[in-house]
Coordinates of C-alpha atoms and ligand atoms in Angstrom, one line a residue:
Chain A
X78 CA -1.3 -28.6 -31.4
X79 CA 0.3 -25.2 -31.0
X80 CA -3.1 -23.9 -30.1
X81 CA -2.8 -25.0 -26.5
X82 CA -2.7 -21.8 -24.5
X83 CA -2.2 -23.4 -21.1
X84 CA -1.3 -26.8 -19.9
X85 CA -0.5 -28.5 -16.7
X86 CA 1.6 -31.6 -16.2
X87 CA 1.0 -33.8 -13.1
X88 CA 0.1 -30.7 -11.1
X89 CA -0.2 -31.3 -7.4
X90 CA -0.6 -29.3 -4.3
X91 CA -1.1 -30.7 -0.8
X92 CA -1.9 -29.0 2.5
X93 CA -0.3 -31.2 5.1
X94 CA -1.7 -34.6 4.4
X95 CA -4.6 -33.3 2.3
X96 CA -4.1 -33.5 -1.5
X97 CA -6.1 -30.5 -2.5
X98 CA -5.0 -30.9 -6.2
X99 CA -3.7 -34.3 -7.0
X100 CA -1.8 -35.1 -10.2
X101 CA -3.8 -33.0 -12.6
X102 CA -2.8 -33.0 -16.2
X103 CA -4.9 -30.8 -18.4
X104 CA -4.6 -28.9 -21.7
X105 CA -6.6 -25.8 -22.5
X106 CA -7.1 -24.9 -26.1
X107 CA -7.1 -21.3 -27.2
X108 CA -10.4 -19.4 -27.4
X109 CA -12.5 -22.2 -25.9
X110 CA -14.5 -21.9 -22.7
X111 CA -13.7 -24.5 -20.0
X112 CA -15.8 -25.1 -17.0
X113 CA -14.3 -26.9 -14.0
X114 CA -16.9 -28.7 -12.0
X115 CA -16.8 -30.5 -8.7
X116 CA -18.3 -30.7 -5.3
X117 CA -17.3 -28.4 -2.5
X118 CA -13.7 -28.9 -1.4
X119 CA -12.9 -30.7 -4.7
X120 CA -9.8 -28.4 -5.2
X121 CA -11.2 -26.1 -7.9
X122 CA -10.1 -22.9 -6.2
X123 CA -6.8 -24.4 -5.4
X124 CA -6.3 -25.3 -9.1
X125 CA -7.0 -21.7 -10.0
X126 CA -4.7 -20.5 -7.3
X127 CA -2.0 -22.7 -8.8
X128 CA -2.6 -21.5 -12.3
X129 CA -2.6 -17.8 -11.3
X130 CA 0.6 -18.1 -9.2
X131 CA -1.2 -17.3 -6.0
X132 CA 0.2 -20.4 -4.4
X133 CA 3.1 -22.6 -5.5
X134 CA 2.6 -26.2 -6.5
X135 CA 4.1 -29.1 -4.5
X136 CA 4.8 -30.9 -7.8
X137 CA 4.2 -30.8 -11.5
X138 CA 4.5 -27.9 -13.9
X139 CA 2.4 -25.3 -15.7
X140 CA 3.1 -23.9 -19.2
X141 CA 1.5 -20.8 -20.7
X142 CA 2.1 -20.3 -24.4
X143 CA 5.4 -22.2 -24.5
X144 CA 6.7 -20.6 -21.3
X145 CA 7.1 -22.4 -18.1
X146 CA 5.3 -20.4 -15.4
X147 CA 5.3 -23.0 -12.7
X148 CA 7.3 -20.9 -10.3
X149 CA 6.3 -17.4 -11.3
X150 CA 4.6 -15.3 -8.6
X151 CA 1.1 -14.0 -9.1
X152 CA 2.1 -10.6 -10.3
X153 CA 4.3 -12.0 -13.0
X154 CA 1.6 -14.4 -14.1
X155 CA -0.8 -11.5 -14.3
X156 CA 1.6 -9.5 -16.4
X157 CA 1.8 -12.3 -18.9
X158 CA -1.9 -11.9 -19.6
X159 CA -3.7 -14.3 -17.2
X160 CA -6.4 -12.5 -15.3
X161 CA -8.4 -14.0 -12.5
X162 CA -11.4 -13.1 -10.4
X163 CA -11.9 -14.4 -6.9
X164 CA -14.6 -16.6 -5.4
X165 CA -14.5 -14.5 -2.2
X166 CA -14.9 -10.9 -3.3
X167 CA -11.5 -9.3 -3.2
X168 CA -11.8 -5.6 -4.0
X169 CA -10.8 -2.2 -2.5
X170 CA -13.9 -1.4 -0.5
X171 CA -13.0 2.2 0.4
X172 CA -12.2 3.1 -3.2
X173 CA -14.7 4.1 -5.8
X174 CA -15.8 1.6 -8.4
X175 CA -13.8 3.6 -11.0
X176 CA -10.7 3.7 -8.9
X177 CA -10.9 -0.1 -8.3
X178 CA -10.8 -0.6 -12.1
X179 CA -8.4 2.3 -12.7
X180 CA -5.9 0.7 -10.4
X181 CA -6.3 -2.6 -12.2
X182 CA -5.7 -0.8 -15.5
X183 CA -2.8 1.1 -14.2
X184 CA -0.9 -2.1 -13.5
X185 CA -0.4 -2.2 -17.3
X186 CA 1.3 1.2 -17.5
X187 CA 4.3 0.9 -19.7
X188 CA 7.7 1.7 -18.3
X189 CA 8.2 3.0 -14.8
X190 CA 5.4 5.1 -13.6
X191 CA 5.7 8.7 -12.6
X192 CA 5.9 10.0 -9.1
X193 CA 4.5 13.5 -9.9
X194 CA 2.1 13.4 -12.7
X195 CA -1.5 12.9 -11.4
X196 CA -2.7 9.4 -11.8
X197 CA -6.0 10.7 -13.4
X198 CA -4.2 12.4 -16.2
X199 CA -3.4 9.2 -18.0
X200 CA -6.2 9.1 -20.6
X201 CA -5.6 5.6 -21.9
X202 CA -5.7 4.1 -18.4
X203 CA -8.9 5.9 -17.6
X204 CA -10.5 4.7 -20.8
X205 CA -9.4 1.2 -20.1
X206 CA -11.0 1.4 -16.7
X207 CA -14.2 2.9 -18.1
X208 CA -14.4 0.2 -20.7
X209 CA -14.1 -2.5 -18.0
X210 CA -16.8 -0.8 -15.9
X211 CA -19.1 -0.7 -18.9
X212 CA -18.5 -4.4 -19.7
X213 CA -19.3 -5.5 -16.2
X214 CA -22.3 -3.3 -16.2
X215 CA -21.3 -0.8 -13.5
X216 CA -20.9 2.4 -15.6
X217 CA -23.5 4.2 -13.6
X218 CA -21.8 3.2 -10.3
X219 CA -18.6 4.9 -11.4
X220 CA -18.2 7.2 -8.4
X221 CA -19.8 4.9 -5.8
X222 CA -17.6 3.5 -3.1
X223 CA -17.3 -0.2 -3.6
X224 CA -18.4 -0.9 -0.1
X225 CA -21.6 1.0 -0.6
X226 CA -22.7 -1.4 -3.4
X227 CA -24.8 -4.5 -3.1
X228 CA -23.1 -7.8 -2.9
X229 CA -24.1 -8.7 -6.5
X230 CA -22.6 -5.4 -7.8
X231 CA -19.4 -6.1 -5.9
X232 CA -19.2 -9.4 -7.7
X233 CA -19.6 -7.6 -11.0
X234 CA -16.8 -5.2 -10.0
X235 CA -14.7 -8.3 -9.2
X236 CA -15.0 -9.2 -12.9
X237 CA -14.5 -5.7 -14.0
X238 CA -11.2 -5.4 -12.2
X239 CA -10.0 -8.5 -13.9
X240 CA -11.0 -7.2 -17.3
X241 CA -9.3 -3.9 -16.7
X242 CA -5.9 -5.5 -16.8
X243 CA -6.7 -6.6 -20.4
X244 CA -6.0 -10.4 -20.0
X245 CA -6.1 -12.9 -22.7
X246 CA -6.9 -15.9 -20.5
X247 CA -9.5 -15.5 -17.8
X248 CA -9.7 -17.6 -14.7
X249 CA -13.1 -17.0 -13.1
X250 CA -13.8 -18.5 -9.7
X251 CA -17.6 -18.8 -9.3
X252 CA -18.4 -15.4 -10.9
X253 CA -22.2 -15.9 -10.3
X254 CA -22.0 -16.9 -6.6
X255 CA -24.3 -14.7 -4.6
X256 CA -25.8 -12.9 -7.6
X257 CA -29.5 -12.3 -8.1
X258 CA -31.2 -13.9 -11.1
X259 CA -31.1 -10.6 -13.2
X260 CA -27.4 -10.0 -12.4
X261 CA -26.6 -13.6 -13.3
X262 CA -28.2 -13.3 -16.7
X263 CA -26.2 -10.2 -17.4
X264 CA -23.0 -11.8 -16.3
X265 CA -23.7 -14.9 -18.4
X266 CA -24.3 -12.6 -21.3
X267 CA -21.0 -11.0 -20.6
X268 CA -19.2 -14.3 -20.4
X269 CA -20.5 -15.2 -23.8
X270 CA -19.3 -11.9 -25.2
X271 CA -15.9 -12.5 -23.6
X272 CA -15.7 -16.0 -25.0
X273 CA -15.5 -14.6 -28.5
X274 CA -12.1 -13.1 -27.9
X275 CA -10.7 -14.8 -24.8
X276 CA -10.0 -18.2 -23.4
X277 CA -12.0 -18.8 -20.3
X278 CA -11.6 -21.2 -17.4
X279 CA -14.6 -21.0 -15.3
X280 CA -15.6 -22.6 -12.0
X281 CA -19.3 -22.5 -11.5
X282 CA -21.9 -24.5 -9.6
X283 CA -24.8 -23.0 -11.6
X284 CA -25.3 -25.7 -14.2
X285 CA -27.5 -23.6 -16.4
X286 CA -24.7 -21.1 -16.7
X287 CA -22.2 -23.8 -17.4
X288 CA -24.2 -25.4 -20.1
X289 CA -24.9 -22.0 -21.6
X290 CA -21.3 -21.0 -22.1
X291 CA -18.9 -23.9 -21.7
X292 CA -17.4 -25.8 -24.7
X293 CA -15.5 -28.3 -22.5
X294 CA -15.9 -29.6 -19.0
X295 CA -13.4 -30.9 -16.5
X296 CA -14.8 -32.6 -13.4
X297 CA -12.7 -32.7 -10.2
X298 CA -13.4 -34.8 -7.1
X299 CA -11.1 -34.9 -4.1
X300 CA -8.3 -33.1 -5.9
X301 CA -8.3 -35.5 -8.8
X302 CA -9.4 -35.0 -12.3
X303 CA -12.3 -37.4 -12.9
X304 CA -13.3 -36.6 -16.4
X305 CA -12.7 -34.1 -19.2
X306 CA -14.3 -33.7 -22.5
X307 CA -17.2 -32.0 -24.3
X308 CA -20.4 -31.3 -22.5
X309 CA -22.0 -34.3 -24.1
X310 CA -19.1 -36.6 -23.3
X311 CA -19.0 -35.6 -19.7
X312 CA -22.7 -35.9 -19.3
X313 CA -22.6 -39.4 -20.6
X314 CA -19.8 -40.4 -18.3
X315 CA -20.7 -43.1 -15.8
X316 CA -18.1 -42.0 -13.3
X317 CA -19.3 -38.4 -13.3
X318 CA -22.9 -39.4 -12.9
X319 CA -22.0 -41.4 -9.9
X320 CA -19.6 -39.0 -8.3
X321 CA -21.1 -35.7 -9.1
X322 CA -24.0 -35.1 -11.3
X323 CA -26.0 -37.8 -9.4
X324 CA -25.5 -35.8 -6.2
X325 CA -26.2 -32.5 -7.8
X326 CA -29.2 -31.7 -5.7
X327 CA -26.8 -31.3 -2.7
X328 CA -25.8 -27.9 -4.1
Chain B
X246 CA -7.8 7.6 -1.5
X247 CA -6.1 10.6 -0.1
X248 CA -7.8 14.0 -0.5
X249 CA -7.9 17.1 1.7
X250 CA -11.3 18.5 2.4
X251 CA -11.8 22.2 1.6
X252 CA -12.3 23.3 5.2
X253 CA -9.1 21.6 6.4
X254 CA -7.3 23.2 3.5
X255 CA -8.4 26.6 4.7
X256 CA -7.2 25.7 8.2
X257 CA -3.9 24.6 6.9
X258 CA -3.4 27.8 5.0
X259 CA -4.3 29.8 8.1
X260 CA -1.8 27.7 10.1
X261 CA 0.9 28.2 7.5
X262 CA 0.4 32.0 7.5
X263 CA 0.5 31.9 11.3
X264 CA 3.8 29.9 11.2
X265 CA 5.2 32.3 8.6
X266 CA 4.6 35.3 10.8
X267 CA 5.4 33.7 14.2
X268 CA 9.1 34.8 14.4
X269 CA 8.0 38.4 14.4
X270 CA 6.2 38.0 17.7
X271 CA 7.5 34.8 19.3
X272 CA 10.2 34.7 22.0
X273 CA 13.5 33.2 21.2
X274 CA 12.8 30.1 23.2
X275 CA 9.6 29.4 21.4
X276 CA 11.1 30.0 18.0
X277 CA 13.6 27.3 18.7
X278 CA 10.8 25.0 20.0
X279 CA 8.6 25.6 17.0
X280 CA 11.6 24.8 14.8
X281 CA 11.9 21.5 16.6
X282 CA 8.2 20.9 16.2
X283 CA 8.3 21.5 12.5
X284 CA 11.3 19.2 12.1
X285 CA 9.4 16.5 14.0
X286 CA 6.4 17.3 11.8
X287 CA 8.5 16.4 8.8
X288 CA 9.6 13.2 10.6
X289 CA 6.1 12.3 11.5
X290 CA 4.8 13.0 8.0
X291 CA 7.4 10.7 6.6
X292 CA 6.3 7.9 8.9
X293 CA 2.7 8.6 7.9
X294 CA 3.7 7.7 4.4
X295 CA 4.5 4.2 5.7
X296 CA 1.9 3.7 8.4
X297 CA -1.0 5.7 7.0
X298 CA -0.6 5.2 3.3
X299 CA 1.4 2.0 2.6
X300 CA 0.3 0.0 5.6
X301 CA 3.9 -0.6 6.8
X302 CA 4.1 -0.3 10.6
X303 CA 7.8 0.5 11.1
X304 CA 9.0 0.7 14.7
X305 CA 12.5 1.6 13.6
X306 CA 11.9 4.9 11.8
X307 CA 14.2 6.9 14.1
X308 CA 17.2 5.0 12.6
X309 CA 17.0 7.2 9.5
X310 CA 16.5 10.4 11.5
X311 CA 19.5 9.5 13.7
X312 CA 21.8 8.5 10.8
X313 CA 21.2 11.8 9.1
X314 CA 22.0 13.6 12.3
X315 CA 25.3 11.7 12.6
X316 CA 26.1 12.7 9.0
X317 CA 25.8 16.4 10.1
X318 CA 28.0 15.7 13.1
X319 CA 30.6 13.8 11.1
X320 CA 30.9 16.7 8.5
X321 CA 31.4 19.3 11.2
X322 CA 33.5 17.3 13.8
X323 CA 35.5 14.9 11.6
X324 CA 35.7 16.6 8.2
X325 CA 35.5 20.3 9.2
X326 CA 32.9 21.0 6.6
X327 CA 30.0 23.2 7.5
X328 CA 28.4 23.8 4.2
X329 CA 24.8 22.5 4.1
X330 CA 25.1 22.2 0.4
X331 CA 27.1 19.0 0.9
X332 CA 25.6 18.0 4.2
X333 CA 21.9 17.9 3.4
X334 CA 22.2 15.8 0.2
X335 CA 24.7 13.4 2.0
X336 CA 22.4 13.1 5.0
X337 CA 19.4 12.3 2.8
X338 CA 21.4 9.9 0.7
X339 CA 22.8 8.0 3.6
X340 CA 19.4 7.8 5.2
X341 CA 18.0 6.6 1.9
X342 CA 20.7 4.0 1.6
X343 CA 20.1 2.7 5.1
X344 CA 16.4 2.5 4.3
X345 CA 17.2 0.6 1.1
X346 CA 19.2 -2.0 3.0
X347 CA 16.9 -2.3 6.0
X348 CA 13.8 -2.2 3.8
X349 CA 15.1 -4.7 1.4
X350 CA 15.6 -7.2 4.2
X351 CA 12.5 -6.3 6.3
X352 CA 9.9 -6.1 3.5
X353 CA 10.0 -9.8 3.1
X354 CA 8.1 -10.1 6.3
X355 CA 4.8 -8.7 7.3
X356 CA 2.6 -7.9 10.3
X357 CA 4.2 -8.3 13.7
X358 CA 7.4 -9.6 12.1
X359 CA 7.8 -6.5 10.1
X360 CA 7.4 -4.4 13.3
X361 CA 9.9 -6.5 15.1
X362 CA 12.5 -6.6 12.4
X363 CA 12.5 -2.8 11.8
X364 CA 12.8 -2.4 15.5
X365 CA 15.7 -4.8 15.6
X366 CA 17.6 -3.0 12.8
X367 CA 17.1 0.4 14.5
X368 CA 18.4 -1.1 17.7
X369 CA 21.4 -2.5 15.9
X370 CA 22.3 1.0 14.5
X371 CA 21.7 2.4 17.9
X372 CA 24.1 -0.1 19.4
X373 CA 26.6 0.5 16.7
X374 CA 26.8 4.3 17.3
X375 CA 26.8 3.7 21.1
X376 CA 29.8 1.3 20.9
X377 CA 32.1 3.0 18.5
X378 CA 34.3 5.6 20.1
X379 CA 34.9 7.1 16.6
X380 CA 31.3 8.0 16.6
X381 CA 31.4 9.5 20.0
X382 CA 30.1 6.5 21.9
X383 CA 27.3 7.1 24.4
X384 CA 28.0 10.8 24.6
X385 CA 27.6 11.4 20.9
X386 CA 29.0 14.7 19.7
X387 CA 28.6 18.3 20.7
X388 CA 29.7 20.7 18.0
X389 CA 30.1 24.5 18.2
X390 CA 30.0 25.5 14.6
X391 CA 26.7 25.2 12.9
X392 CA 26.0 24.5 9.2
X393 CA 25.5 27.3 6.8
X394 CA 24.5 27.4 3.2
X395 CA 27.3 28.9 1.1
X396 CA 28.4 29.0 -2.5
X397 CA 32.1 29.5 -2.6
X398 CA 32.9 32.0 0.2
X399 CA 29.5 33.7 0.1
X400 CA 27.3 32.6 2.9
X401 CA 23.8 32.6 1.7
X402 CA 22.1 31.3 4.9
X403 CA 23.6 31.0 8.3
X404 CA 21.7 28.1 9.9
X405 CA 23.2 29.0 13.2
X406 CA 20.8 31.9 13.3
X407 CA 17.6 30.7 14.8
X408 CA 15.2 32.7 12.7
X409 CA 17.0 31.6 9.5
X410 CA 16.8 28.0 10.6
X411 CA 13.1 28.5 11.5
X412 CA 12.3 29.7 8.0
X413 CA 14.4 27.0 6.4
X414 CA 12.6 24.4 8.4
X415 CA 9.3 25.9 7.7
X416 CA 10.1 25.9 3.9
X417 CA 11.2 22.2 4.2
X418 CA 8.1 21.2 6.0
X419 CA 5.8 22.9 3.5
X420 CA 7.9 21.3 0.7
X421 CA 7.6 17.9 2.3
X422 CA 3.8 18.3 2.6
X423 CA 3.4 19.4 -1.0
X424 CA 5.8 16.7 -2.2
X425 CA 3.8 13.9 -0.4
X426 CA 0.4 15.3 -1.4
X427 CA 1.5 15.3 -5.1
X428 CA 3.1 11.9 -4.7
X429 CA -0.1 10.4 -3.2
X430 CA -2.0 11.5 -6.3
X431 CA 0.5 10.0 -8.7
X432 CA 0.2 6.5 -10.0
X433 CA 2.8 5.4 -7.5
X434 CA 0.9 7.0 -4.7
X435 CA -2.4 5.4 -5.8
X436 CA -0.6 2.1 -6.0
X437 CA 0.8 2.2 -2.5
X438 CA -2.6 3.1 -1.1
X439 CA -3.9 0.0 -2.9
X440 CA -1.2 -2.0 -1.2
X441 CA -2.4 -0.8 2.2
X442 CA -6.0 -1.7 1.5
X443 CA -5.5 -5.0 -0.3
X444 CA -2.1 -6.3 -0.9
X445 CA -3.1 -9.6 -2.3
X446 CA -5.3 -8.1 -4.9
X447 CA -2.6 -5.7 -6.0
X448 CA -0.3 -8.7 -6.6
X449 CA -3.0 -10.6 -8.5
X450 CA -3.5 -7.5 -10.7
X451 CA 0.2 -7.6 -11.6
X452 CA 1.8 -5.2 -9.2
X453 CA 5.2 -6.0 -7.7
X454 CA 4.1 -5.2 -4.2
X455 CA 7.5 -5.7 -2.7
X456 CA 9.0 -3.0 -4.9
X457 CA 6.2 -0.6 -4.2
X458 CA 6.8 -1.1 -0.4
X459 CA 10.5 -0.7 -0.8
X460 CA 10.2 2.5 -2.7
X461 CA 7.8 3.9 -0.2
X462 CA 10.2 2.8 2.6
X463 CA 13.2 4.5 1.0
X464 CA 11.3 7.8 0.3
X465 CA 10.1 7.8 3.9
X466 CA 13.7 7.1 5.1
X467 CA 15.0 10.0 3.1
X468 CA 12.4 12.4 4.4
X469 CA 13.2 11.3 7.9
X470 CA 16.8 12.2 7.0
X471 CA 15.7 15.7 6.2
X472 CA 14.2 16.0 9.7
X473 CA 17.3 14.5 11.3
X474 CA 19.5 17.1 9.4
X475 CA 17.4 19.9 10.8
X476 CA 17.4 18.6 14.4
X477 CA 21.1 18.1 14.5
X478 CA 21.6 21.6 13.1
X479 CA 19.2 23.1 15.6
X480 CA 20.7 21.4 18.7
X481 CA 24.3 21.1 17.5
X482 CA 24.3 17.8 19.4
X483 CA 23.8 14.2 18.4
X484 CA 23.7 11.1 20.5
X485 CA 22.7 7.5 20.0
X486 CA 19.3 8.0 21.8
X487 CA 18.1 9.8 18.7
X488 CA 17.7 6.4 17.1
X489 CA 16.6 4.4 20.1
X490 CA 13.2 2.7 20.1
X491 CA 11.9 5.5 22.4
X492 CA 12.4 7.9 19.5
X493 CA 10.7 5.5 17.0
X494 CA 7.8 5.0 19.4
X495 CA 7.5 8.7 20.0
X496 CA 7.1 9.6 16.4
X497 CA 4.7 6.7 16.0
X498 CA 2.6 8.2 18.8
X499 CA 2.7 11.6 16.9
X500 CA 1.3 9.9 13.8
X501 CA -1.4 8.1 15.7
X502 CA -2.3 11.1 17.9
X503 CA -2.5 13.4 14.9
X504 CA -4.4 11.0 12.7
X505 CA -2.7 8.5 10.4
X506 CA -3.3 8.8 6.7
X507 CA -4.1 12.5 6.9
X508 CA -0.6 13.9 6.2
X509 CA -1.2 17.1 8.2
X510 CA -2.4 15.3 11.2
X511 CA 1.1 14.0 12.1
X512 CA 2.3 17.7 12.2
X513 CA -0.4 18.4 14.7
X514 CA 0.6 15.3 16.6
X515 CA 4.1 16.6 16.8
X516 CA 2.8 19.9 18.0
X517 CA 0.6 18.4 20.7
X518 CA 3.1 15.9 22.0
X519 CA 6.0 18.3 22.1
X520 CA 4.1 21.2 23.7
X521 CA 2.6 18.8 26.2
X522 CA 6.0 17.4 27.1
X523 CA 7.5 20.8 27.2
X524 CA 4.9 22.1 29.6
X525 CA 4.3 19.2 31.9
X526 CA 7.8 18.0 32.2
X527 CA 8.8 21.2 34.0
X528 CA 5.9 20.8 36.4
X529 CA 6.1 17.3 37.5
X530 CA 8.8 14.6 37.3
X531 CA 6.3 11.9 36.5
X532 CA 5.1 13.8 33.4
X533 CA 5.3 10.7 31.2
X534 CA 2.4 9.3 33.2
X535 CA 0.2 12.2 32.2
X536 CA 1.4 11.9 28.7
X537 CA 0.5 8.3 28.6
X538 CA -3.0 9.0 29.9
X539 CA -3.4 11.7 27.3
X540 CA -2.4 9.4 24.5
X541 CA -4.7 6.7 25.7
X542 CA -7.6 9.2 26.0
X543 CA -7.0 10.4 22.4
X544 CA -6.7 6.9 21.0
X545 CA -9.9 5.8 22.8
X546 CA -12.1 8.9 22.1
X547 CA -10.6 10.2 18.9
X548 CA -9.7 7.1 16.9
X549 CA -8.9 9.2 13.9
X550 CA -6.7 11.5 15.8
X551 CA -6.7 15.3 16.0
X552 CA -7.1 15.6 12.2
X553 CA -10.2 13.4 12.5
X554 CA -11.6 15.7 15.1
X555 CA -11.0 18.7 12.8
X556 CA -12.6 17.1 9.9
X557 CA -15.6 16.2 12.0
X558 CA -16.0 19.7 13.4
X559 CA -15.5 21.5 10.1
X560 CA -18.1 19.3 8.5
X561 CA -20.6 20.1 11.2
X562 CA -20.1 23.8 10.9
X563 CA -19.7 23.8 7.1
X564 CA -22.6 23.6 4.9
X565 CA -24.4 20.2 4.6
X566 CA -21.6 17.9 3.5
X567 CA -22.1 17.0 -0.2
X568 CA -23.5 13.5 -0.6
X569 CA -20.5 11.3 -1.0
X570 CA -22.2 8.8 -3.2
X571 CA -25.6 8.3 -4.7
X572 CA -27.7 5.5 -3.2
X573 CA -30.0 4.9 -6.1
X574 CA -28.6 4.2 -9.5
Ligands
LIG799 N1 -4.7 -22.6 2.3 C1 -5.2 -23.8 2.7 N2 -4.7 -24.4 3.7 C2 -5.2 -25.7 4.1 N3 -6.2 -26.3 3.4 C3 -6.7 -25.7 2.3 C4 -6.2 -24.4 1.9 N4 -6.9 -24.0 0.8 C5 -7.7 -25.0 0.5 N5 -7.6 -26.0 1.4 C6 -8.4 -27.3 1.4 O1 -8.2 -27.9 0.2 C7 -9.4 -28.4 -0.2 C8 -9.8 -27.9 -1.6 O2 -10.3 -26.5 -1.4 P1 -10.7 -25.6 -2.6 O3 -11.0 -24.3 -2.0 O4 -9.8 -25.7 -3.7 O5 -12.1 -26.3 -3.0 P2 -13.2 -25.8 -4.0 O6 -13.3 -26.9 -5.0 O7 -12.9 -24.5 -4.5 O8 -14.5 -25.8 -3.1 P3 -15.7 -24.8 -3.2 O9 -16.7 -25.3 -4.2 O10 -16.3 -24.9 -1.8 O11 -15.2 -23.4 -3.5 C9 -10.4 -28.2 0.9 O12 -10.5 -29.3 1.7 C10 -9.8 -27.0 1.6 O13 -10.2 -27.1 3.0
LIG800 MG1 -13.7 -22.6 -4.5

């Protein structure tokens, strides 16, 4: 029971009259891979935004490892070891790939950082950034400006920056969106590797990817949690078949 | 990410040598004018830290310049102290403190609100000094003794001497430049540049963006205080207009004109704007009109300011610029 790394209680968030996330109670077990599914506008990104502290809930609570993080801002949540990647690429376009990851790694610098020592002289931070670049497959793009890379590569960098902060729980918002087939395969491979040492919460429309990596599924529709369970359970669920999987060819 | 290209580094060195030798040939009037320009250069560089590197568009930066000037006046007029050894640190500390308070309150806002709130705070300070007769009211203070740098009874530097003040200002300007260049390469400097580019992502990666902005705001305020100290020393005159929105707008124009985010650009902006004002204002009463047209022309045709022009020209005349990034993996 103590192996629940993250849980939400009646978590809600509305925008005006719209219930983007409506009364969601979920538990995430350590070192499993969760996939959150649902049609466009179901509230998946909003859920991630709530979990990562990006936006504040209208109701309910969130616990991470026995700590109430409901009202913590995004930077505090990140410092606790929850990393996230964004659906809409959210990088530093005019910095090099390396600097994007280095800046991410630098956020973990212990104590107050120096005003005079060159940033590049911190070996450990540099190594952390290089490792993240290697993991996301961008080592050879180290000195390329992020804006000069292809969209798919920018998506890879998006993941690399999250990894450079060394998180324990990863929130991935459609990591494969906009990637070519080759890149997708590489990233799915990466997700599998990450799954060995991390807890993953993944939003993804690509069903092949989901079935390839996910241990558990959660299906959302109109802000509500429709079904949770193992892949087989959810696949068998009548409600899900009607509401979502049945309409899969829309996506 | 801030870096100085090699050609502009050469130009900067040549300029520095020129400035170092100038008092040997320059007329007295121009030595004083150059001192003013260098003080404004420090002032403009400090604002560039905010606008060009942190992405904080402050329209109240003159507040910190003005407050430091008033510290100088207070020491001389009210306390009878002329030693810069006390004055400069106090001036910088008071500016920093004001920046801490104003920054702490304003940094909660962003965009247009930040611009307005910094403007409002500066106007409040302006109104305060204007209203209080203790602080000299509208007239401010004229003082006749000038600061000096002394240890015990030995006067090391007499800042009333215009050549001495010129060199002290020159040294402070170079020190400010080096300080900021080093700062911008430090983890802190990289972080604030990240804030400018993508504040949201910085927060998501775990940075306390508000603290970073506040630190930058305070450092910029303190450097503006250094400039205010020099200017009060140079003119032996302070008045509330030093912190009016005109003054804040003026230094912002210097930054934009010179090229924001270039550090040395704002010094050139201070030079261009001051020389221009100095020359046209004596020719024609409506000189602000010409000045306005000039600023518009620069902004339209040189969006990266004078420094951008220099970078462009040196690249053309230099060897083929090294390829910035590979296109093929
Ligand atoms: N900041 C906001 N202000 C107002 N409405 C919002 C905001 N963010 C999201 N919404 C609305 O909330 C609903 C859920 O949006 P959300 O982005 O969470 O969906 P999603 O499941 O991630 O969809 P997609 O698959 O398209 O990414 C949508 O109707 C959206 O328009
Ligand atoms: Mg989404």
